[in-house]
mmCIF file of C-alpha atoms in Angstrom:
data_model
loop_
_atom_site.group_PDB
_atom_site.id
_atom_site.type_symbol
_atom_site.label_atom_id
_atom_site.label_comp_id
_atom_site.label_asym_id
_atom_site.label_seq_id
_atom_site.Cartn_x
_atom_site.Cartn_y
_atom_site.Cartn_z
ATOM 1 C CA MET B 1008 -27.217 -7.254 222.025
ATOM 2 C CA ARG B 1009 -28.646 -4.857 219.076
ATOM 3 C CA LEU B 1010 -24.672 -5.499 218.032
ATOM 4 C CA ALA B 1011 -24.591 -9.053 217.328
ATOM 5 C CA PRO B 1012 -26.935 -8.521 214.216
ATOM 6 C CA VAL B 1013 -25.165 -5.262 212.956
ATOM 7 C CA LEU B 1014 -21.846 -7.546 213.616
ATOM 8 C CA ALA B 1015 -23.677 -10.967 211.399
ATOM 9 C CA VAL B 1016 -24.638 -8.200 208.482
ATOM 10 C CA ALA B 1017 -21.168 -6.351 208.121
ATOM 11 C CA ALA B 1018 -19.735 -9.760 207.625
ATOM 12 C CA VAL B 1019 -22.118 -11.160 204.916
ATOM 13 C CA ALA B 1020 -21.092 -7.369 203.408
ATOM 14 C CA THR B 1021 -17.382 -7.444 203.078
ATOM 15 C CA ALA B 1022 -17.238 -10.978 202.533
ATOM 16 C CA ALA B 1023 -15.402 -12.577 199.545
ATOM 17 C CA PRO B 1024 -17.604 -13.140 196.341
ATOM 18 C CA PRO B 1025 -18.468 -17.291 196.039
ATOM 19 C CA ARG B 1026 -17.037 -17.819 193.090
ATOM 20 C CA GLY B 1027 -15.754 -15.006 189.389
ATOM 21 C CA PHE B 1028 -13.447 -14.383 187.190
ATOM 22 C CA LEU B 1029 -9.362 -14.443 187.329
ATOM 23 C CA LEU B 1030 -7.324 -12.526 185.157
ATOM 24 C CA VAL B 1031 -3.102 -11.448 184.356
ATOM 25 C CA ALA B 1032 -1.979 -9.001 182.479
ATOM 26 C CA LYS B 1033 0.908 -7.089 182.682
ATOM 27 C CA ASN B 1034 3.344 -4.510 180.628
ATOM 28 C CA LEU B 1035 1.203 -3.753 176.984
ATOM 29 C CA PRO B 1036 -2.267 -4.932 177.986
ATOM 30 C CA VAL B 1037 -2.166 -2.670 181.550
ATOM 31 C CA GLN B 1038 -0.454 0.817 179.512
ATOM 32 C CA LEU B 1039 -3.600 0.407 176.790
ATOM 33 C CA LEU B 1040 -7.032 -0.244 179.650
ATOM 34 C CA GLN B 1041 -9.176 2.343 179.376
ATOM 35 C CA ARG B 1042 -12.665 2.590 180.992
ATOM 36 C CA ASP B 1043 -14.179 4.231 178.310
ATOM 37 C CA ALA B 1044 -16.275 2.233 176.524
ATOM 38 C CA ASP B 1045 -15.894 3.585 173.574
ATOM 39 C CA ALA B 1046 -12.239 2.826 173.290
ATOM 40 C CA ASP B 1047 -11.537 -0.144 170.253
ATOM 41 C CA TRP B 1048 -11.944 -4.174 171.720
ATOM 42 C CA ARG B 1049 -8.912 -4.173 169.904
ATOM 43 C CA ARG B 1050 -6.924 -1.853 171.292
ATOM 44 C CA ASP B 1051 -8.011 -2.294 174.691
ATOM 45 C CA GLU B 1052 -8.917 -5.570 175.209
ATOM 46 C CA LEU B 1053 -7.731 -5.765 178.551
ATOM 47 C CA GLY B 1054 -10.806 -2.653 179.028
ATOM 48 C CA GLY B 1055 -13.145 -4.865 176.198
ATOM 49 C CA LEU B 1056 -12.577 -7.585 178.824
ATOM 50 C CA LEU B 1057 -13.358 -6.096 181.713
ATOM 51 C CA ARG B 1058 -16.301 -4.236 180.322
ATOM 52 C CA ASP B 1059 -17.745 -7.809 179.583
ATOM 53 C CA ILE B 1060 -17.236 -8.568 183.061
ATOM 54 C CA CYS B 1061 -18.350 -5.383 184.104
ATOM 55 C CA ALA B 1062 -21.769 -5.643 182.292
ATOM 56 C CA GLN B 1063 -23.624 -8.475 183.358
ATOM 57 C CA GLU B 1064 -23.043 -7.772 187.390
ATOM 58 C CA LYS B 1065 -22.479 -11.361 189.021
ATOM 59 C CA TYR B 1066 -19.452 -11.643 189.379
ATOM 60 C CA PRO B 1067 -16.465 -10.251 190.035
ATOM 61 C CA ALA B 1068 -12.729 -9.771 188.572
ATOM 62 C CA THR B 1069 -9.454 -10.097 190.468
ATOM 63 C CA VAL B 1070 -6.269 -8.678 187.564
ATOM 64 C CA VAL B 1071 -3.595 -9.999 188.781
ATOM 65 C CA VAL B 1072 0.012 -7.574 187.764
ATOM 66 C CA GLY B 1073 3.082 -7.715 187.536
ATOM 67 C CA ASP B 1074 3.928 -4.263 190.087
ATOM 68 C CA ALA B 1075 2.958 -1.767 192.073
ATOM 69 C CA ASN B 1076 2.051 1.216 188.682
ATOM 70 C CA GLU B 1077 -0.328 -1.606 187.248
ATOM 71 C CA ALA B 1078 -1.777 -2.337 189.522
ATOM 72 C CA GLU B 1079 -2.478 1.407 190.451
ATOM 73 C CA THR B 1080 -3.459 1.435 186.524
ATOM 74 C CA VAL B 1081 -5.790 -1.599 186.850
ATOM 75 C CA GLU B 1082 -8.187 -0.029 190.167
ATOM 76 C CA ARG B 1083 -7.508 2.908 188.520
ATOM 77 C CA ASN B 1084 -9.538 2.892 184.856
ATOM 78 C CA ARG B 1085 -11.320 -0.535 185.986
ATOM 79 C CA PRO B 1086 -15.066 -0.126 185.069
ATOM 80 C CA CYS B 1087 -16.756 -0.838 187.829
ATOM 81 C CA ASP B 1088 -15.992 -1.723 191.550
ATOM 82 C CA LEU B 1089 -16.729 -5.596 190.319
ATOM 83 C CA ILE B 1090 -12.987 -5.575 189.395
ATOM 84 C CA GLN B 1091 -10.302 -5.502 191.496
ATOM 85 C CA ALA B 1092 -5.827 -5.307 190.727
ATOM 86 C CA ARG B 1093 -3.834 -7.736 192.925
ATOM 87 C CA LEU B 1094 0.233 -8.302 193.087
ATOM 88 C CA LEU B 1095 2.121 -11.524 192.608
ATOM 89 C CA PRO B 1096 2.449 -12.005 196.468
ATOM 90 C CA ASP B 1097 6.431 -12.345 195.774
ATOM 91 C CA ARG B 1098 5.590 -9.360 193.613
ATOM 92 C CA ARG B 1099 9.564 -11.066 191.726
ATOM 93 C CA ARG B 1100 8.997 -8.828 187.532
ATOM 94 C CA LEU B 1101 9.670 -11.353 185.284
ATOM 95 C CA ASN B 1102 11.638 -9.503 182.343
ATOM 96 C CA LEU B 1103 11.428 -10.972 178.424
ATOM 97 C CA ARG B 1104 15.194 -12.458 177.838
ATOM 98 C CA GLU B 1105 16.836 -10.541 175.120
ATOM 99 C CA ASP B 1106 16.349 -13.016 172.231
ATOM 100 C CA GLY B 1107 12.058 -11.983 172.958
ATOM 101 C CA SER B 1108 11.168 -15.694 175.236
ATOM 102 C CA ILE B 1109 7.937 -15.117 176.019
ATOM 103 C CA PHE B 1110 9.583 -17.730 178.530
ATOM 104 C CA PRO B 1111 8.980 -15.166 180.838
ATOM 105 C CA MET B 1112 6.001 -13.868 180.744
ATOM 106 C CA ARG B 1113 3.876 -17.875 180.467
ATOM 107 C CA LEU B 1114 6.231 -18.388 183.969
ATOM 108 C CA PHE B 1115 4.500 -15.351 185.282
ATOM 109 C CA LYS B 1116 0.906 -16.402 184.035
ATOM 110 C CA VAL B 1117 1.295 -19.910 185.144
ATOM 111 C CA ARG B 1118 2.538 -18.420 188.296
ATOM 112 C CA ALA B 1119 -0.442 -15.837 189.017
ATOM 113 C CA ILE B 1120 -3.133 -18.666 188.031
ATOM 114 C CA ALA B 1121 -1.594 -20.899 190.958
ATOM 115 C CA ALA B 1122 -0.639 -18.265 193.715
ATOM 116 C CA PHE B 1123 -4.537 -16.686 192.956
ATOM 117 C CA CYS B 1124 -6.538 -20.596 191.348
ATOM 118 C CA ASN B 1125 -8.748 -20.567 194.578
ATOM 119 C CA ILE B 1126 -9.599 -16.830 195.399
ATOM 120 C CA TYR B 1127 -13.051 -17.101 195.577
ATOM 121 C CA ALA B 1128 -14.525 -20.152 197.504
ATOM 122 C CA GLU B 1129 -16.994 -21.518 195.350
ATOM 123 C CA GLY B 1130 -15.179 -21.394 191.538
ATOM 124 C CA THR B 1131 -12.719 -19.211 190.215
ATOM 125 C CA LEU B 1132 -12.308 -19.517 185.991
ATOM 126 C CA TYR B 1133 -9.629 -17.700 184.559
ATOM 127 C CA ILE B 1134 -9.930 -16.002 181.486
ATOM 128 C CA ASP B 1135 -7.101 -14.285 178.770
ATOM 129 C CA ASN B 1136 -6.961 -10.960 178.271
ATOM 130 C CA ASP B 1137 -7.929 -11.125 174.570
ATOM 131 C CA VAL B 1138 -12.019 -12.995 174.976
ATOM 132 C CA GLN B 1139 -15.306 -11.445 174.988
ATOM 133 C CA LEU B 1140 -18.074 -12.850 177.496
ATOM 134 C CA ARG B 1141 -21.310 -13.582 175.087
ATOM 135 C CA LEU B 1142 -23.478 -11.885 178.435
ATOM 136 C CA PRO B 1143 -26.836 -14.669 178.231
ATOM 137 C CA VAL B 1144 -24.166 -17.792 178.958
ATOM 138 C CA VAL B 1145 -21.730 -16.261 181.833
ATOM 139 C CA ASP B 1146 -23.973 -18.815 184.654
ATOM 140 C CA GLU B 1147 -24.345 -21.822 181.877
ATOM 141 C CA LEU B 1148 -20.555 -21.511 181.979
ATOM 142 C CA PHE B 1149 -20.335 -21.690 185.146
ATOM 143 C CA ALA B 1150 -22.435 -24.801 185.348
ATOM 144 C CA ILE B 1151 -20.241 -26.904 183.451
ATOM 145 C CA PHE B 1152 -17.356 -26.767 185.325
ATOM 146 C CA ASP B 1153 -19.355 -27.163 188.579
ATOM 147 C CA THR B 1154 -20.582 -30.128 186.092
ATOM 148 C CA MET B 1155 -16.765 -30.905 186.114
ATOM 149 C CA ARG B 1156 -16.540 -30.800 189.927
ATOM 150 C CA ALA B 1157 -19.765 -32.957 190.381
ATOM 151 C CA ASN B 1158 -17.858 -35.572 188.642
ATOM 152 C CA GLY B 1159 -14.687 -35.692 190.064
ATOM 153 C CA LYS B 1160 -12.978 -33.667 186.750
ATOM 154 C CA THR B 1161 -10.836 -30.860 188.183
#
């Protein structure tokens, strides 16, 4: 009977966090990702955002990428354990069309958001790679969406 409390504690320890951030990245942002906090944020936008997420120490982030090499790059260069890389479920790679259209990249983002929008049971916030988080107001950001959900606006 002593095993039951240990199993309960282990289940709690491995449970998915209730809320977190969702990011979608491929190609150049992943290639430029650096673990180093001294990296120039204008060159490494994804890394800057991931370092912001790590600095707040509360909410994790899932980064959806296009292939196994990109997933390995994110895992290797992630600034902390709050960050995890995930592949789009069908792993279909979308390439830019010859005319340079960004439509396939946008479609990749939309498919990734649709596949992982509910990854955190109490709230998943999609955040683009080229923004910076204001750490003192991260809880307030989630509170805004809690209010929207409570009012049936989500």
